[in-house]
Short mmCIF file of C-alpha atoms in Angstrom, two decimals:
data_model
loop_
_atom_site.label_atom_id
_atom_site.label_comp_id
_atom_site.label_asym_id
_atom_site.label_seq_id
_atom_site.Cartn_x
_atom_site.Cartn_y
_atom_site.Cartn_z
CA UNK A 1 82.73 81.47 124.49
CA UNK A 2 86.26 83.01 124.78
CA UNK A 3 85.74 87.07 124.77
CA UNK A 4 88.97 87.97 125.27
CA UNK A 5 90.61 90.33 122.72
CA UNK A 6 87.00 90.67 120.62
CA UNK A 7 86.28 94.41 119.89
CA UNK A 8 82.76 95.02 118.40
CA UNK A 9 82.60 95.97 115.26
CA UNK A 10 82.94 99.95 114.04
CA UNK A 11 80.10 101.81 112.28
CA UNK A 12 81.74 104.69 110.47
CA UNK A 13 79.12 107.24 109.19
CA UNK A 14 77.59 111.40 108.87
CA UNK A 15 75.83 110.45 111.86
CA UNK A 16 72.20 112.00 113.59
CA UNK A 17 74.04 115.34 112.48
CA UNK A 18 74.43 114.68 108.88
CA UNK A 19 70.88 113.80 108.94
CA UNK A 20 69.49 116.44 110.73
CA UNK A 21 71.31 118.76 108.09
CA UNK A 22 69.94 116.89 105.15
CA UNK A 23 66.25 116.87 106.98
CA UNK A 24 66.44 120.17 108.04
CA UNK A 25 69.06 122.22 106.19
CA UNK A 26 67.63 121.56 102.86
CA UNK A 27 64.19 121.64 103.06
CA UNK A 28 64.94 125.41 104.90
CA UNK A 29 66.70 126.32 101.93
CA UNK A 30 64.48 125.70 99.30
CA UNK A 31 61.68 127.52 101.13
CA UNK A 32 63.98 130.54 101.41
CA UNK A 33 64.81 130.22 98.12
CA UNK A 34 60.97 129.97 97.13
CA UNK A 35 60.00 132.98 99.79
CA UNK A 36 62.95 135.27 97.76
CA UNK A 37 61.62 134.12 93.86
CA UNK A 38 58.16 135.00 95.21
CA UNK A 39 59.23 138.01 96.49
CA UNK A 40 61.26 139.27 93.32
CA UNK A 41 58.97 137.75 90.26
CA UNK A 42 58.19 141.82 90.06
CA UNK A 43 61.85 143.28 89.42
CA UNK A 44 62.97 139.85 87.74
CA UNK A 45 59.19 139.91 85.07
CA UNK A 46 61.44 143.54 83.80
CA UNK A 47 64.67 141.48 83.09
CA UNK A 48 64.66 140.46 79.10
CA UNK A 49 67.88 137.72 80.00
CA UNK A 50 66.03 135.69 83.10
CA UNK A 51 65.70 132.24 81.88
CA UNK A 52 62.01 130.45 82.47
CA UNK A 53 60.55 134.57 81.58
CA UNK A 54 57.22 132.67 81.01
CA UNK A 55 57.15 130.78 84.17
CA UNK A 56 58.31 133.90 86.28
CA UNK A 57 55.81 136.49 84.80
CA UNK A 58 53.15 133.32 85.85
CA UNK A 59 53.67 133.41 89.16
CA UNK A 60 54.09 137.73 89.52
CA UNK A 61 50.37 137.44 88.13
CA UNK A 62 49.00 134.96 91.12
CA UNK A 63 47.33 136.25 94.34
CA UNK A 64 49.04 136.95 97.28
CA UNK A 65 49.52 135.14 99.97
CA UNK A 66 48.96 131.95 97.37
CA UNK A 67 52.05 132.91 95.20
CA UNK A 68 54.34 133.07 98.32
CA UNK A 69 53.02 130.25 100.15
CA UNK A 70 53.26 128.12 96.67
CA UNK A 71 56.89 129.01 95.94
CA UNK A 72 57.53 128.02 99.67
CA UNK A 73 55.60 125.19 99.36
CA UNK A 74 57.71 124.15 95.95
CA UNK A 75 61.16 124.57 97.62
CA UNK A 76 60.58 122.96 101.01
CA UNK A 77 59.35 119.92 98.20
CA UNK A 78 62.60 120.28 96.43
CA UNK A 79 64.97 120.45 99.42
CA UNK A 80 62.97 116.97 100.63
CA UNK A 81 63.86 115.43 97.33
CA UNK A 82 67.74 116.46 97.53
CA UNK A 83 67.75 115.45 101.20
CA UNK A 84 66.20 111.82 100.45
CA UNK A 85 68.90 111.74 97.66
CA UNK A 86 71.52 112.42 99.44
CA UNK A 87 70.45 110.17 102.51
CA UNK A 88 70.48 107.01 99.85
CA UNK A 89 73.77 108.15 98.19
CA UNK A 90 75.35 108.56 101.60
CA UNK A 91 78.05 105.40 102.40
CA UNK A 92 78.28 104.06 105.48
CA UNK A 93 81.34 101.73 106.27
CA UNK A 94 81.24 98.96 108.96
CA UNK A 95 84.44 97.64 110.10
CA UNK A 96 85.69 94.77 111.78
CA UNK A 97 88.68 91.83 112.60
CA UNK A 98 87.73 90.39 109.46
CA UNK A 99 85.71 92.26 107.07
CA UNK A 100 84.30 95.83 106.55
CA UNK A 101 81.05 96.15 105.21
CA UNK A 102 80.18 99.03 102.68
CA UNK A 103 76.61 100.39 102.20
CA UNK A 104 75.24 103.30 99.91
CA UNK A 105 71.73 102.86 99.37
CA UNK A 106 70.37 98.99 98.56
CA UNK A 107 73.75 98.44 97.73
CA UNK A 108 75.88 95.86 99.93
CA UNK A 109 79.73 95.54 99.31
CA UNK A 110 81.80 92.88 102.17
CA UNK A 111 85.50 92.70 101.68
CA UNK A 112 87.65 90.38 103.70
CA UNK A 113 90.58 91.51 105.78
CA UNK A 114 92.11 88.14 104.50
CA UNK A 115 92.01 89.63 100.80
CA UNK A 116 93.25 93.05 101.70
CA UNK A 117 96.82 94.45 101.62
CA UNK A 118 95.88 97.82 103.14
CA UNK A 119 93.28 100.54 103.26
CA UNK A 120 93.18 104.15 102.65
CA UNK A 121 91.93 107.80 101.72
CA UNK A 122 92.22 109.57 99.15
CA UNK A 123 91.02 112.40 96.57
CA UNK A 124 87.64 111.76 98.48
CA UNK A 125 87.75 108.21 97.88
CA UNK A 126 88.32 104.46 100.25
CA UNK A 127 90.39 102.52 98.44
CA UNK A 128 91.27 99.22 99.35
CA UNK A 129 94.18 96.96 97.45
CA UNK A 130 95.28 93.57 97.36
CA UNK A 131 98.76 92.52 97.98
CA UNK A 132 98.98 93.00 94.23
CA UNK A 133 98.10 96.48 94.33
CA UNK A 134 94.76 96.12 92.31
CA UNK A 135 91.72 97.70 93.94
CA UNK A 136 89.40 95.93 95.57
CA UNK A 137 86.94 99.06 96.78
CA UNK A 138 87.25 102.28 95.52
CA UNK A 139 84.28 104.21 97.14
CA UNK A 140 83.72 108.24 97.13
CA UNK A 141 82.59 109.81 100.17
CA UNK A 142 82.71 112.70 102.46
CA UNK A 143 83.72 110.83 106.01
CA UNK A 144 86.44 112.00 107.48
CA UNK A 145 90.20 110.32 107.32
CA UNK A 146 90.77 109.93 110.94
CA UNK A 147 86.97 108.70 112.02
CA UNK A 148 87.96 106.00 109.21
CA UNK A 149 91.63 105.53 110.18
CA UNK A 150 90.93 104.86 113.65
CA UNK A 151 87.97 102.29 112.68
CA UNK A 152 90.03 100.12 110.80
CA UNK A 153 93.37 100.52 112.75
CA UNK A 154 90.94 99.47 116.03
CA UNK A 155 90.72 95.85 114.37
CA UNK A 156 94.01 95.31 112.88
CA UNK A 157 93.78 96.30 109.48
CA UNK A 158 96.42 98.30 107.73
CA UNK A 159 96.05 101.70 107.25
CA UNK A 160 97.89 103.89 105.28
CA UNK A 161 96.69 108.03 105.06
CA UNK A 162 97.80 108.49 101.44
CA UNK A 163 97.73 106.34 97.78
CA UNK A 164 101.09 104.24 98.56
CA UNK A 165 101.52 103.79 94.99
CA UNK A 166 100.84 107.70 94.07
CA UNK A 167 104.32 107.81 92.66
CA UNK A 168 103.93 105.30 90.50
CA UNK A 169 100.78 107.09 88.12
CA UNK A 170 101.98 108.28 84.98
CA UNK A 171 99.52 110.78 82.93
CA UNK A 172 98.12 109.12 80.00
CA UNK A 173 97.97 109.92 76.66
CA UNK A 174 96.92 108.59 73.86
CA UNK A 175 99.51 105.84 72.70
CA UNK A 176 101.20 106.13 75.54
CA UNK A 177 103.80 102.88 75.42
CA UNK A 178 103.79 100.46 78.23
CA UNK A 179 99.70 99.90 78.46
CA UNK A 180 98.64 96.46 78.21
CA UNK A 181 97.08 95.55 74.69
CA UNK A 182 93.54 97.29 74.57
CA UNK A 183 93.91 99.60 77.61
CA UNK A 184 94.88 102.43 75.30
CA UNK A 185 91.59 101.98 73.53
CA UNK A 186 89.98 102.02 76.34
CA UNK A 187 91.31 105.40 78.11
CA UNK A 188 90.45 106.95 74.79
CA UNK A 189 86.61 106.00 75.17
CA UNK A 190 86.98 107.05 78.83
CA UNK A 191 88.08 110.02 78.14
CA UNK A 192 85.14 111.11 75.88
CA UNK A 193 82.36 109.67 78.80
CA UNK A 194 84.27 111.66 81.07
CA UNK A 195 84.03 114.68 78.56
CA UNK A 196 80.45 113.90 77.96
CA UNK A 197 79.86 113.67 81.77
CA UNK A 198 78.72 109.89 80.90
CA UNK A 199 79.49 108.78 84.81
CA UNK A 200 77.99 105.18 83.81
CA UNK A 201 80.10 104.70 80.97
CA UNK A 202 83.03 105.97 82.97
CA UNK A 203 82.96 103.14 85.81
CA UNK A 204 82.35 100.65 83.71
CA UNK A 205 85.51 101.56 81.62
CA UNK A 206 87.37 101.96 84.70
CA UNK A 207 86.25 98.35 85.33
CA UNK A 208 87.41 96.94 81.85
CA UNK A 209 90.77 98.41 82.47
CA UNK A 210 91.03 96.73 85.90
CA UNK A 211 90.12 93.55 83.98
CA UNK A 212 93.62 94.63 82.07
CA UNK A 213 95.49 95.18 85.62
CA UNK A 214 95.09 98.88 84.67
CA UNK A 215 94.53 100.66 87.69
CA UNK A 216 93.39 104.89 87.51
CA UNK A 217 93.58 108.01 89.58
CA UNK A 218 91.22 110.64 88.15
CA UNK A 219 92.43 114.37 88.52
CA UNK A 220 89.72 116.56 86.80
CA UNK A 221 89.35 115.12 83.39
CA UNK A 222 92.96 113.94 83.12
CA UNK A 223 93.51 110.00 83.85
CA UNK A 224 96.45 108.92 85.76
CA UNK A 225 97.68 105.20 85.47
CA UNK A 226 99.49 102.51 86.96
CA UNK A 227 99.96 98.57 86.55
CA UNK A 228 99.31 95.99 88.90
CA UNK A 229 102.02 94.23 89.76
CA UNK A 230 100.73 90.65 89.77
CA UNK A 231 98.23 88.87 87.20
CA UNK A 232 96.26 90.78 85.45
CA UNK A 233 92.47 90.08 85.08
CA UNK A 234 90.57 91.32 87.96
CA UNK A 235 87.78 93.60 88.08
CA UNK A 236 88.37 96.72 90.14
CA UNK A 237 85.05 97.97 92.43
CA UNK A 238 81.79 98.68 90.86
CA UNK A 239 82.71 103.02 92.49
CA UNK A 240 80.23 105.83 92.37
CA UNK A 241 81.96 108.72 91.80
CA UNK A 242 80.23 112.03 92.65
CA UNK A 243 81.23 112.74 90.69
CA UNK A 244 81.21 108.60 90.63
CA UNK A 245 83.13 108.60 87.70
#
């Protein structure tokens, strides 16, 4: 078999260290946060405002060392629970000369080189856009623009490090002229999941409107859009925003 020119593929992720500070990080916070609740249930029992009073004036009547070494015990629990979370939510992108290969938890996402226009970062998100300019990928995560960058530049893919079409977003509101028929509708019931922190409801809005060639940037709570410049009537990526909206 010919060799020549073949680059293995590129495995873009947090890394051992990432781990170690989910695995470790956490699970030392929430005992220090236990240790200091245990150690202030007496000042905070004499506080009228504290919320959970009832819970609080519990555990300032246990035993010691049991009370301490239970609140301990409670927060190392809790910091295991936000480190498996945030293990599963992490994405990890695989890259190469013709596909990349997106994973966040037991979900699988493979987009062809041959179907991409370019690639790039931004607000905390991958994006990636056919030669239309509708998204294929829109992914949030925390991995840094140049470890990305330099994956997919390695194996030929176009890279770009901002939104090329950032200039062309115009802030909606409602009945805003130039939408396509229904998108307007649409925004408006965005905009109340977004209000209502309804992330579900949000992406699969976002994905209705990319049915419309509707395409959105997201700044707070205020909705940004832009057409696609070729047929309409493709679904945009199933994101998570950490905000996953």
């Amino acid at each position: 078999m010919d060799t020549a020119g073949y680059r293995p593929r590129t495995t873009v992720s947090g890394g051992p260290l990432e781990l170690a500070v989910l695995w470790g990080g956490f699970p030392l916070l929430g005992a220090g946060a236990g240790w200091l609740l245990a150690a202030s249930t007496g000042w905070l029992t004499r506080l009228s405002w504290v919320p959970f009073g009832d819970l609080i004036r519990w555990l300032d009547r246990l035993p010691e060392p049991q009370a301490t070494l239970g609140a301990v015990a409670v927060g190392v629990l809790g910091g295991l629970v936000v480190a498996g979370v945030g293990t599963a939510e992490r994405l990890i992108v695989t890259v190469d000369s013709t596909q990349v290969r997106l994973r966040r938890a037991d979900q699988v996402r493979t987009v062809a080189r041959a179907d991409t226009r370019v690639a790039f970062l931004t607000d905390k998100h991958l994006v990636l856009l056919d030669g239309d300019g509708a998204e294929l990928v829109r992914e949030s995560t925390d991995l840094p623009a140049t470890h990305l960058a330099a994956a997919f530049r390695a194996h030929g893919w176009a890279w770009t490090d901002d939104d090329p079409h950032r200039a062309a977003y115009r802030l909606w509101v409602p009945d805003l002229p130039g939408l396509p028929v229904g998108a307007d509708a649409l925004l408006r019931a965005r905009e109340r999941a977004l209000e209502r922190d309804r992330r579900d409801d949000a992406r699969e809005l976002r994905r209705e409107l990319g049915r419309l060639g509707v395409v959105l940037r997201d700044e707070g709570r205020r909705q940004y859009w832009r057409t696609v410049a070729g047929q309409a009537g493709r679904p945009t990526s199933a994101e998570r925003e950490p905000e996953g909206r």
